[in-house]
């Protein structure tokens, strides 16, 4: 009998196995590869890489760029192996035995898993019927649990809606524990909590290159926070935790981020177009979204999902996750992909 760490066997597995989808709209990825001009620069840079050396100045180069963009210093930036690493380390650093971590539900499913990884105790705060967040309820949960960490994802995955910046600030004024804003989808919305960092020293903003910048393969994310916080979280990371291939790629993507503006605008326009179209199907509940995906609710979601799978369209179903029964999350793809999945949805609904 092999003896593993207590609790490890009970952890859920984040299932990442994929089928050979014709249209892959299940993971909120960008359905376009890098803009060719960016890809050229990346390839040129990679061809000059010193593969034999540990990462050296590459992480600092990226930090400098990010710091300059936010009017911060490099000490305020921590780069991670995806924002997943940042989040996991935050839960590890502030969590632990008998420590409470507060986050809304439904939200990013990994929060519950990081709670378990870090042996902390999760305190989920139920979102309202329309998935909006009741700030008072959240503040009360943080205070009464004496929370060690509070996390809000906005725009929220998987519901798509936002917690307005004014509400984020109101919460920040009323809680004293570290407060993480997961902004994985902020580029599709536009309003960031980053501007509040100077006023609220316990605030932490987590960002990723995986969604709007279409760099999911490279696994690069970052956080913005007070120097004291980044220094402590850094201690929880391994030496050289982000590889050079990813660092130089992210560095070029960030330098050339203006090249991504037109496509981000296109995805936003497509989201609006698809919400309008989905609303013509009366059997569906269509939730508002400020992201690159749309959440829908439908009585026959299980059957619809099966139908879509059979024609090799992969959307995200949540099974019977709390508050997400009969919900499907559809990532916005390219225009022709969106036309195709919409037609499939309509065909299904006309048949049943
Ligand atoms: C995708 C996602 C992340 C993680 O992104 P990385 O690829 O690890 O950078 C974090 N939070 C939310 C809400 C996400 O949807």
Tab-separated table of N, CA and C and ligand atoms in Angstrom, residues 28 81-85 87 108 111 153 157 182 184-185 207-211 216 219-221, ligand 1:
chain	number	residue	atom	x	y	z
A	28	UNK	N	-12.969	28.423	-23.253
A	28	UNK	CA	-12.771	29.881	-23.309
A	28	UNK	C	-11.433	30.295	-23.911
A	81	UNK	N	3.226	30.599	-13.812
A	81	UNK	CA	3.009	29.572	-14.813
A	81	UNK	C	1.491	29.472	-15.048
A	82	UNK	N	0.981	30.456	-15.759
A	82	UNK	CA	-0.469	30.651	-15.850
A	82	UNK	C	-0.929	31.378	-14.600
A	83	UNK	N	-2.091	32.048	-14.685
A	83	UNK	CA	-2.592	32.638	-13.437
A	83	UNK	C	-3.013	31.523	-12.492
A	84	UNK	N	-3.153	30.307	-13.009
A	84	UNK	CA	-3.430	29.152	-12.142
A	84	UNK	C	-2.361	29.015	-11.067
A	85	UNK	N	-1.103	29.157	-11.462
A	85	UNK	CA	-0.037	29.039	-10.459
A	85	UNK	C	-0.154	30.165	-9.433
A	87	UNK	N	-2.841	31.770	-8.488
A	87	UNK	CA	-3.978	31.519	-7.601
A	87	UNK	C	-3.649	30.411	-6.603
A	108	UNK	N	-15.300	30.243	-10.606
A	108	UNK	CA	-14.267	29.374	-11.167
A	108	UNK	C	-14.121	28.118	-10.299
A	111	UNK	N	-11.282	27.260	-7.560
A	111	UNK	CA	-11.131	27.824	-6.207
A	111	UNK	C	-11.357	26.745	-5.150
A	153	UNK	N	-13.993	36.658	-8.830
A	153	UNK	CA	-13.671	36.594	-10.253
A	153	UNK	C	-14.623	37.537	-10.977
A	157	UNK	N	-16.385	33.696	-14.361
A	157	UNK	CA	-16.469	32.416	-15.049
A	157	UNK	C	-17.142	31.453	-14.077
A	182	UNK	N	-9.767	38.162	-9.621
A	182	UNK	CA	-9.334	37.334	-10.745
A	182	UNK	C	-9.899	37.959	-12.024
A	184	UNK	N	-9.314	37.267	-15.292
A	184	UNK	CA	-8.951	36.452	-16.460
A	184	UNK	C	-9.621	36.952	-17.752
A	185	UNK	N	-10.804	37.593	-17.613
A	185	UNK	CA	-11.566	38.000	-18.814
A	185	UNK	C	-11.673	39.511	-18.969
A	207	UNK	N	-4.082	38.247	-13.464
A	207	UNK	CA	-4.340	38.346	-14.906
A	207	UNK	C	-3.725	37.156	-15.639
A	208	UNK	N	-4.143	36.946	-16.866
A	208	UNK	CA	-3.603	35.837	-17.654
A	208	UNK	C	-3.399	36.217	-19.119
A	209	UNK	N	-2.454	35.551	-19.754
A	209	UNK	CA	-2.262	35.681	-21.196
A	209	UNK	C	-3.090	34.626	-21.958
A	210	UNK	N	-3.794	33.779	-21.211
A	210	UNK	CA	-4.407	32.598	-21.838
A	210	UNK	C	-5.677	32.884	-22.630
A	211	UNK	N	-6.398	33.947	-22.302
A	211	UNK	CA	-7.713	34.127	-22.895
A	211	UNK	C	-7.650	35.160	-24.018
A	216	UNK	N	-2.770	30.378	-24.340
A	216	UNK	CA	-3.036	29.322	-23.351
A	216	UNK	C	-1.934	28.263	-23.345
A	219	UNK	N	1.147	29.068	-20.977
A	219	UNK	CA	0.938	29.108	-19.531
A	219	UNK	C	1.647	30.293	-18.892
A	220	UNK	N	1.146	31.481	-19.092
A	220	UNK	CA	1.714	32.667	-18.449
A	220	UNK	C	0.595	33.523	-17.856
A	221	UNK	N	0.761	33.864	-16.594
A	221	UNK	CA	-0.157	34.782	-15.924
A	221	UNK	C	0.651	35.679	-15.018
B	1	LIG	C1	-8.807	30.486	-17.471
B	1	LIG	C2	-8.917	31.033	-16.097
B	1	LIG	C3	-7.813	31.147	-15.247
B	1	LIG	C4	-6.508	30.479	-15.479
B	1	LIG	O1	-5.838	30.849	-16.538
B	1	LIG	P1	-4.339	30.369	-16.790
B	1	LIG	O2	-4.387	29.717	-18.114
B	1	LIG	O3	-3.894	29.465	-15.700
B	1	LIG	O4	-3.586	31.649	-16.780
B	1	LIG	C5	-7.967	31.765	-14.038
B	1	LIG	N1	-9.168	32.209	-13.637
B	1	LIG	C6	-10.244	32.073	-14.398
B	1	LIG	C7	-11.543	32.564	-13.904
B	1	LIG	C8	-10.165	31.477	-15.643
B	1	LIG	O5	-11.275	31.318	-16.374
